[in-house]
């Protein structure tokens, strides 16, 4: 009996070990979710049932269109690992998985593919709208902050959606198409779901190569910040600088923003690039402050893209950057455009008020190149109005442009705003701006954007250090 008992005990242990090994082979060790292998097996099974249903319905594909695949990837997850550590990143993934899982049906398959990539299989989907609606809900529920390791962390996600009736019935092809749709969402700035269409596949490979070059440029330090002086119109003394990015491309040399910003916007990489620019500027300006007299003005202007401004957690991110670099918030001006604030007015008003409460100056950039509504200047907590270069350019030749600049300057002053003219290139423009009472100017008339070393030399040279 003892021998039989030992045999049963050994059999039980071996069976338990086999079950444990089988579970580990098909599940993610961090989240406990199914892994890629198990997901693909279930997807193939669902596709097989879908094909059988189609055959029973006389080959009518629409009757079998009941399988949907969602491929999701967290936006800019690398930032969490880099700033807070991999342990916090892992815990965040666990919490994300838990939050998503509560929004799914019991029969849906939710899997982690590795890193910050997840996939969801929806079997027996009623229609296309059901899958799209679920994707939009998942994007929305991830907006609420996560408390991880004592930190409040904000994340967004991009989700690609594909339906079985669009494919040829192969699971790997369905997954590839969902992945393409997901990357379309990332190119649009992330925080969205995109449904796959056949037109997406044709140029996708070449575009991904361009994105790879751009990512490499960020990681290898190919981007540099250049500084263009902002000048007091009355005395032509330097008051500060506008920070402008340049790409030191290993093959094509120094590239202006016009040659790559559209790619950054389309790919969503404007987010990590914009964050790096802001951190770099704050760091460099805090170092400059130690090398000049404390009473010397040194206002630094940094552009915020629409993608940056609309991201959850922007205020917390900027607060952290100011703390890390030691920059006085009073030395920082953040520039936004009218189009940014009018798209989501209520949210924009809250964000701008929060930034103002930190002591940061807010500037409305490119005024005159778009909506140009002074009503927005009255409603939003803006301190500085920057007149677009297109209006400044025609002042000496077009009486209407001069009249508009005069009216805008006068109204802005009535609202208590400081006025900066962009794109000043001639002595005639300078003299007219001076006669109109414009406060500041910047443009090639004084100096093109220059590296930080030259900016420091300009400050050290004192009043009107211009080499014309």
GROMACS .gro file of N, CA, C and O in nm, residues 159-252:
model
  376
  159UNK      N    1  -0.478   5.203  -3.041
  159UNK     CA    2  -0.541   5.073  -3.066
  159UNK      C    3  -0.572   5.060  -3.215
  159UNK      O    4  -0.634   5.149  -3.274
  160UNK      N    5  -0.527   4.949  -3.274
  160UNK     CA    6  -0.563   4.916  -3.410
  160UNK      C    7  -0.671   4.810  -3.412
  160UNK      O    8  -0.665   4.713  -3.335
  161UNK      N    9  -0.772   4.828  -3.497
  161UNK     CA   10  -0.887   4.737  -3.502
  161UNK      C   11  -0.899   4.678  -3.642
  161UNK      O   12  -0.890   4.751  -3.741
  162UNK      N   13  -0.921   4.547  -3.650
  162UNK     CA   14  -0.941   4.483  -3.779
  162UNK      C   15  -1.049   4.376  -3.765
  162UNK      O   16  -1.066   4.318  -3.657
  163UNK      N   17  -1.122   4.352  -3.874
  163UNK     CA   18  -1.232   4.256  -3.874
  163UNK      C   19  -1.202   4.143  -3.970
  163UNK      O   20  -1.138   4.162  -4.073
  164UNK      N   21  -1.251   4.026  -3.938
  164UNK     CA   22  -1.216   3.907  -4.014
  164UNK      C   23  -1.261   3.913  -4.158
  164UNK      O   24  -1.197   3.855  -4.246
  165UNK      N   25  -1.366   3.989  -4.187
  165UNK     CA   26  -1.412   3.991  -4.324
  165UNK      C   27  -1.317   4.067  -4.417
  165UNK      O   28  -1.325   4.056  -4.539
  166UNK      N   29  -1.223   4.143  -4.360
  166UNK     CA   30  -1.127   4.217  -4.442
  166UNK      C   31  -1.007   4.132  -4.481
  166UNK      O   32  -0.933   4.165  -4.571
  167UNK      N   33  -0.986   4.023  -4.408
  167UNK     CA   34  -0.867   3.941  -4.434
  167UNK      C   35  -0.900   3.821  -4.519
  167UNK      O   36  -1.012   3.800  -4.564
  168UNK      N   37  -0.797   3.741  -4.540
  168UNK     CA   38  -0.815   3.618  -4.616
  168UNK      C   39  -0.839   3.498  -4.525
  168UNK      O   40  -0.835   3.385  -4.569
  169UNK      N   41  -0.860   3.525  -4.396
  169UNK     CA   42  -0.889   3.416  -4.304
  169UNK      C   43  -0.768   3.363  -4.232
  169UNK      O   44  -0.776   3.261  -4.167
  170UNK      N   45  -0.652   3.431  -4.240
  170UNK     CA   46  -0.533   3.383  -4.173
  170UNK      C   47  -0.504   3.470  -4.051
  170UNK      O   48  -0.501   3.592  -4.059
  171UNK      N   49  -0.477   3.408  -3.939
  171UNK     CA   50  -0.462   3.480  -3.813
  171UNK      C   51  -0.343   3.576  -3.815
  171UNK      O   52  -0.352   3.688  -3.764
  172UNK      N   53  -0.228   3.533  -3.870
  172UNK     CA   54  -0.110   3.619  -3.872
  172UNK      C   55  -0.135   3.744  -3.958
  172UNK      O   56  -0.088   3.853  -3.926
  173UNK      N   57  -0.209   3.726  -4.069
  173UNK     CA   58  -0.239   3.842  -4.153
  173UNK      C   59  -0.332   3.938  -4.080
  173UNK      O   60  -0.318   4.061  -4.089
  174UNK      N   61  -0.428   3.883  -4.007
  174UNK     CA   62  -0.518   3.968  -3.930
  174UNK      C   63  -0.440   4.047  -3.826
  174UNK      O   64  -0.464   4.167  -3.807
  175UNK      N   65  -0.346   3.982  -3.759
  175UNK     CA   66  -0.264   4.049  -3.659
  175UNK      C   67  -0.177   4.158  -3.721
  175UNK      O   68  -0.161   4.267  -3.664
  176UNK      N   69  -0.121   4.130  -3.837
  176UNK     CA   70  -0.036   4.228  -3.906
  176UNK      C   71  -0.117   4.354  -3.939
  176UNK      O   72  -0.069   4.466  -3.923
  177UNK      N   73  -0.240   4.335  -3.984
  177UNK     CA   74  -0.323   4.449  -4.022
  177UNK      C   75  -0.364   4.531  -3.899
  177UNK      O   76  -0.370   4.654  -3.906
  178UNK      N   77  -0.392   4.463  -3.789
  178UNK     CA   78  -0.424   4.535  -3.667
  178UNK      C   79  -0.304   4.617  -3.620
  178UNK      O   80  -0.318   4.730  -3.571
  179UNK      N   81  -0.184   4.561  -3.636
  179UNK     CA   82  -0.061   4.631  -3.599
  179UNK      C   83  -0.042   4.757  -3.686
  179UNK      O   84  -0.003   4.864  -3.637
  180UNK      N   85  -0.068   4.746  -3.816
  180UNK     CA   86  -0.057   4.861  -3.906
  180UNK      C   87  -0.154   4.970  -3.864
  180UNK      O   88  -0.120   5.089  -3.859
  181UNK      N   89  -0.278   4.932  -3.832
  181UNK     CA   90  -0.378   5.031  -3.790
  181UNK      C   91  -0.335   5.099  -3.660
  181UNK      O   92  -0.355   5.221  -3.643
  182UNK      N   93  -0.276   5.020  -3.569
  182UNK     CA   94  -0.230   5.078  -3.443
  182UNK      C   95  -0.124   5.185  -3.468
  182UNK      O   96  -0.125   5.293  -3.408
  183UNK      N   97  -0.029   5.156  -3.560
  183UNK     CA   98   0.076   5.253  -3.590
  183UNK      C   99   0.020   5.377  -3.658
  183UNK      O  100   0.074   5.487  -3.643
  184UNK      N  101  -0.088   5.361  -3.732
  184UNK     CA  102  -0.155   5.479  -3.787
  184UNK      C  103  -0.203   5.569  -3.674
  184UNK      O  104  -0.196   5.692  -3.683
  185UNK      N  105  -0.253   5.508  -3.568
  185UNK     CA  106  -0.297   5.585  -3.453
  185UNK      C  107  -0.182   5.659  -3.387
  185UNK      O  108  -0.195   5.774  -3.346
  186UNK      N  109  -0.067   5.594  -3.377
  186UNK     CA  110   0.050   5.658  -3.318
  186UNK      C  111   0.097   5.775  -3.403
  186UNK      O  112   0.139   5.879  -3.351
  187UNK      N  113   0.092   5.756  -3.535
  187UNK     CA  114   0.134   5.866  -3.624
  187UNK      C  115   0.042   5.987  -3.609
  187UNK      O  116   0.082   6.100  -3.634
  188UNK      N  117  -0.081   5.962  -3.571
  188UNK     CA  118  -0.175   6.071  -3.550
  188UNK      C  119  -0.164   6.133  -3.412
  188UNK      O  120  -0.248   6.212  -3.373
  189UNK      N  121  -0.062   6.096  -3.336
  189UNK     CA  122  -0.040   6.153  -3.204
  189UNK      C  123  -0.075   6.061  -3.090
  189UNK      O  124  -0.059   6.097  -2.973
  190UNK      N  125  -0.124   5.939  -3.121
  190UNK     CA  126  -0.159   5.846  -3.015
  190UNK      C  127  -0.291   5.880  -2.949
  190UNK      O  128  -0.366   5.967  -2.993
  191UNK      N  129  -0.323   5.805  -2.842
  191UNK     CA  130  -0.445   5.828  -2.765
  191UNK      C  131  -0.569   5.816  -2.853
  191UNK      O  132  -0.659   5.899  -2.847
  192UNK      N  133  -0.574   5.710  -2.935
  192UNK     CA  134  -0.687   5.694  -3.026
  192UNK      C  135  -0.693   5.550  -3.077
  192UNK      O  136  -0.599   5.474  -3.065
  193UNK      N  137  -0.809   5.515  -3.136
  193UNK     CA  138  -0.822   5.387  -3.203
  193UNK      C  139  -0.841   5.412  -3.353
  193UNK      O  140  -0.900   5.512  -3.393
  194UNK      N  141  -0.788   5.322  -3.434
  194UNK     CA  142  -0.797   5.334  -3.580
  194UNK      C  143  -0.841   5.200  -3.636
  194UNK      O  144  -0.786   5.095  -3.600
  195UNK      N  145  -0.939   5.201  -3.726
  195UNK     CA  146  -0.987   5.080  -3.790
  195UNK      C  147  -0.908   5.058  -3.920
  195UNK      O  148  -0.890   5.151  -3.998
  196UNK      N  149  -0.862   4.938  -3.943
  196UNK     CA  150  -0.780   4.907  -4.061
  196UNK      C  151  -0.860   4.921  -4.190
  196UNK      O  152  -0.977   4.885  -4.197
  197UNK      N  153  -0.794   4.975  -4.292
  197UNK     CA  154  -0.847   4.975  -4.428
  197UNK      C  155  -0.736   4.930  -4.521
  197UNK      O  156  -0.617   4.944  -4.488
  198UNK      N  157  -0.771   4.880  -4.636
  198UNK     CA  158  -0.671   4.824  -4.726
  198UNK      C  159  -0.570   4.929  -4.773
  198UNK      O  160  -0.456   4.896  -4.805
  199UNK      N  161  -0.610   5.055  -4.777
  199UNK     CA  162  -0.520   5.159  -4.823
  199UNK      C  163  -0.401   5.179  -4.730
  199UNK      O  164  -0.300   5.237  -4.768
  200UNK      N  165  -0.411   5.132  -4.608
  200UNK     CA  166  -0.305   5.154  -4.510
  200UNK      C  167  -0.178   5.074  -4.540
  200UNK      O  168  -0.069   5.115  -4.504
  201UNK      N  169  -0.192   4.961  -4.603
  201UNK     CA  170  -0.078   4.871  -4.616
  201UNK      C  171   0.026   4.910  -4.718
  201UNK      O  172   0.142   4.873  -4.707
  202UNK      N  173  -0.008   4.987  -4.819
  202UNK     CA  174   0.079   5.006  -4.935
  202UNK      C  175   0.207   5.080  -4.903
  202UNK      O  176   0.315   5.038  -4.942
  203UNK      N  177   0.198   5.192  -4.832
  203UNK     CA  178   0.317   5.273  -4.807
  203UNK      C  179   0.368   5.261  -4.665
  203UNK      O  180   0.453   5.338  -4.621
  204UNK      N  181   0.318   5.161  -4.592
  204UNK     CA  182   0.349   5.153  -4.451
  204UNK      C  183   0.497   5.125  -4.425
  204UNK      O  184   0.558   5.184  -4.335
  205UNK      N  185   0.558   5.035  -4.500
  205UNK     CA  186   0.695   4.993  -4.473
  205UNK      C  187   0.792   5.110  -4.485
  205UNK      O  188   0.878   5.132  -4.399
  206UNK      N  189   0.778   5.188  -4.592
  206UNK     CA  190   0.869   5.301  -4.610
  206UNK      C  191   0.853   5.405  -4.501
  206UNK      O  192   0.952   5.462  -4.454
  207UNK      N  193   0.731   5.426  -4.458
  207UNK     CA  194   0.708   5.525  -4.353
  207UNK      C  195   0.767   5.479  -4.221
  207UNK      O  196   0.823   5.559  -4.145
  208UNK      N  197   0.756   5.350  -4.192
  208UNK     CA  198   0.815   5.299  -4.069
  208UNK      C  199   0.966   5.315  -4.068
  208UNK      O  200   1.027   5.337  -3.963
  209UNK      N  201   1.031   5.306  -4.186
  209UNK     CA  202   1.174   5.326  -4.194
  209UNK      C  203   1.210   5.470  -4.156
  209UNK      O  204   1.306   5.495  -4.084
  210UNK      N  205   1.130   5.566  -4.206
  210UNK     CA  206   1.153   5.705  -4.170
  210UNK      C  207   1.137   5.726  -4.020
  210UNK      O  208   1.214   5.799  -3.957
  211UNK      N  209   1.036   5.662  -3.963
  211UNK     CA  210   1.016   5.674  -3.819
  211UNK      C  211   1.134   5.617  -3.743
  211UNK      O  212   1.177   5.671  -3.641
  212UNK      N  213   1.190   5.506  -3.793
  212UNK     CA  214   1.306   5.447  -3.730
  212UNK      C  215   1.425   5.542  -3.729
  212UNK      O  216   1.497   5.553  -3.629
  213UNK      N  217   1.448   5.612  -3.840
  213UNK     CA  218   1.555   5.711  -3.847
  213UNK      C  219   1.533   5.822  -3.744
  213UNK      O  220   1.628   5.867  -3.679
  214UNK      N  221   1.408   5.864  -3.731
  214UNK     CA  222   1.378   5.972  -3.639
  214UNK      C  223   1.400   5.928  -3.494
  214UNK      O  224   1.457   6.003  -3.413
  215UNK      N  225   1.354   5.807  -3.461
  215UNK     CA  226   1.375   5.755  -3.325
  215UNK      C  227   1.524   5.745  -3.295
  215UNK      O  228   1.569   5.778  -3.184
  216UNK      N  229   1.601   5.698  -3.391
  216UNK     CA  230   1.745   5.686  -3.371
  216UNK      C  231   1.807   5.823  -3.345
  216UNK      O  232   1.895   5.838  -3.261
  217UNK      N  233   1.757   5.924  -3.415
  217UNK     CA  234   1.810   6.059  -3.399
  217UNK      C  235   1.787   6.111  -3.258
  217UNK      O  236   1.874   6.178  -3.200
  218UNK      N  237   1.671   6.083  -3.201
  218UNK     CA  238   1.643   6.125  -3.064
  218UNK      C  239   1.735   6.055  -2.966
  218UNK      O  240   1.797   6.117  -2.879
  219UNK      N  241   1.747   5.924  -2.982
  219UNK     CA  242   1.827   5.844  -2.888
  219UNK      C  243   1.976   5.871  -2.899
  219UNK      O  244   2.049   5.861  -2.800
  220UNK      N  245   2.025   5.906  -3.018
  220UNK     CA  246   2.170   5.925  -3.037
  220UNK      C  247   2.212   6.072  -3.025
  220UNK      O  248   2.328   6.105  -3.049
  221UNK      N  249   2.118   6.159  -2.990
  221UNK     CA  250   2.154   6.298  -2.966
  221UNK      C  251   2.181   6.380  -3.090
  221UNK      O  252   2.261   6.474  -3.086
  222UNK      N  253   2.114   6.348  -3.202
  222UNK     CA  254   2.135   6.423  -3.325
  222UNK      C  255   2.061   6.557  -3.326
  222UNK      O  256   2.090   6.644  -3.408
  223UNK      N  257   1.963   6.572  -3.238
  223UNK     CA  258   1.889   6.698  -3.231
  223UNK      C  259   1.961   6.796  -3.140
  223UNK      O  260   2.013   6.760  -3.035
  224UNK      N  261   1.963   6.922  -3.182
  224UNK     CA  262   2.028   7.028  -3.107
  224UNK      C  263   1.932   7.146  -3.093
  224UNK      O  264   1.849   7.170  -3.180
  225UNK      N  265   1.946   7.218  -2.982
  225UNK     CA  266   1.864   7.338  -2.962
  225UNK      C  267   1.945   7.460  -3.003
  225UNK      O  268   2.058   7.478  -2.958
  226UNK      N  269   1.887   7.543  -3.088
  226UNK     CA  270   1.945   7.670  -3.129
  226UNK      C  271   1.860   7.782  -3.069
  226UNK      O  272   1.743   7.763  -3.038
  227UNK      N  273   1.922   7.899  -3.053
  227UNK     CA  274   1.856   8.009  -2.982
  227UNK      C  275   1.856   8.136  -3.067
  227UNK      O  276   1.961   8.180  -3.115
  228UNK      N  277   1.738   8.195  -3.085
  228UNK     CA  278   1.727   8.322  -3.157
  228UNK      C  279   1.692   8.433  -3.058
  228UNK      O  280   1.595   8.420  -2.982
  229UNK      N  281   1.771   8.542  -3.056
  229UNK     CA  282   1.748   8.648  -2.957
  229UNK      C  283   1.611   8.714  -2.972
  229UNK      O  284   1.562   8.734  -3.083
  230UNK      N  285   1.554   8.748  -2.859
  230UNK     CA  286   1.436   8.835  -2.854
  230UNK      C  287   1.484   8.971  -2.805
  230UNK      O  288   1.551   8.981  -2.701
  231UNK      N  289   1.453   9.076  -2.881
  231UNK     CA  290   1.516   9.206  -2.861
  231UNK      C  291   1.413   9.311  -2.820
  231UNK      O  292   1.302   9.317  -2.875
  232UNK      N  293   1.450   9.395  -2.724
  232UNK     CA  294   1.367   9.509  -2.685
  232UNK      C  295   1.372   9.611  -2.798
  232UNK      O  296   1.478   9.663  -2.833
  233UNK      N  297   1.256   9.639  -2.859
  233UNK     CA  298   1.251   9.725  -2.977
  233UNK      C  299   1.313   9.863  -2.950
  233UNK      O  300   1.386   9.918  -3.032
  234UNK      N  301   1.284   9.922  -2.836
  234UNK     CA  302   1.326  10.058  -2.806
  234UNK      C  303   1.478  10.072  -2.801
  234UNK      O  304   1.535  10.167  -2.853
  235UNK      N  305   1.547   9.977  -2.737
  235UNK     CA  306   1.692   9.989  -2.716
  235UNK      C  307   1.773   9.886  -2.791
  235UNK      O  308   1.895   9.897  -2.794
  236UNK      N  309   1.707   9.785  -2.848
  236UNK     CA  310   1.772   9.672  -2.916
  236UNK      C  311   1.861   9.590  -2.822
  236UNK      O  312   1.958   9.527  -2.864
  237UNK      N  313   1.826   9.588  -2.697
  237UNK     CA  314   1.894   9.502  -2.601
  237UNK      C  315   1.827   9.364  -2.598
  237UNK      O  316   1.705   9.352  -2.616
  238UNK      N  317   1.906   9.263  -2.570
  238UNK     CA  318   1.852   9.127  -2.561
  238UNK      C  319   1.773   9.110  -2.433
  238UNK      O  320   1.819   9.142  -2.324
  239UNK      N  321   1.653   9.058  -2.449
  239UNK     CA  322   1.567   9.028  -2.334
  239UNK      C  323   1.560   8.878  -2.307
  239UNK      O  324   1.534   8.835  -2.196
  240UNK      N  325   1.582   8.798  -2.410
  240UNK     CA  326   1.574   8.653  -2.397
  240UNK      C  327   1.594   8.588  -2.532
  240UNK      O  328   1.647   8.649  -2.626
  241UNK      N  329   1.552   8.463  -2.542
  241UNK     CA  330   1.571   8.386  -2.665
  241UNK      C  331   1.451   8.297  -2.689
  241UNK      O  332   1.380   8.257  -2.596
  242UNK      N  333   1.430   8.263  -2.816
  242UNK     CA  334   1.336   8.156  -2.851
  242UNK      C  335   1.416   8.033  -2.886
  242UNK      O  336   1.512   8.040  -2.965
  243UNK      N  337   1.379   7.920  -2.827
  243UNK     CA  338   1.448   7.794  -2.852
  243UNK      C  339   1.390   7.728  -2.977
  243UNK      O  340   1.268   7.711  -2.989
  244UNK      N  341   1.478   7.689  -3.069
  244UNK     CA  342   1.437   7.627  -3.196
  244UNK      C  343   1.523   7.504  -3.220
  244UNK      O  344   1.645   7.507  -3.203
  245UNK      N  345   1.460   7.395  -3.260
  245UNK     CA  346   1.532   7.269  -3.276
  245UNK      C  347   1.592   7.256  -3.415
  245UNK      O  348   1.536   7.305  -3.514
  246UNK      N  349   1.708   7.192  -3.422
  246UNK     CA  350   1.776   7.158  -3.547
  246UNK      C  351   1.817   7.011  -3.542
  246UNK      O  352   1.845   6.957  -3.437
  247UNK      N  353   1.820   6.948  -3.659
  247UNK     CA  354   1.860   6.807  -3.669
  247UNK      C  355   1.996   6.800  -3.738
  247UNK      O  356   2.008   6.832  -3.855
  248UNK      N  357   2.097   6.757  -3.666
  248UNK     CA  358   2.229   6.737  -3.723
  248UNK      C  359   2.234   6.596  -3.784
  248UNK      O  360   2.281   6.501  -3.723
  249UNK      N  361   2.182   6.586  -3.906
  249UNK     CA  362   2.170   6.457  -3.973
  249UNK      C  363   2.308   6.409  -4.018
  249UNK      O  364   2.385   6.485  -4.075
  250UNK      N  365   2.341   6.282  -3.992
  250UNK     CA  366   2.474   6.231  -4.027
  250UNK      C  367   2.504   6.233  -4.176
  250UNK      O  368   2.620   6.236  -4.217
  251UNK      N  369   2.400   6.233  -4.262
  251UNK     CA  370   2.421   6.233  -4.407
  251UNK      C  371   2.385   6.366  -4.472
  251UNK      O  372   2.451   6.408  -4.568
  252UNK      N  373   2.283   6.433  -4.421
  252UNK     CA  374   2.232   6.552  -4.489
  252UNK      C  375   2.269   6.683  -4.420
  252UNK      O  376   2.227   6.789  -4.465
   0.00000   0.00000   0.00000
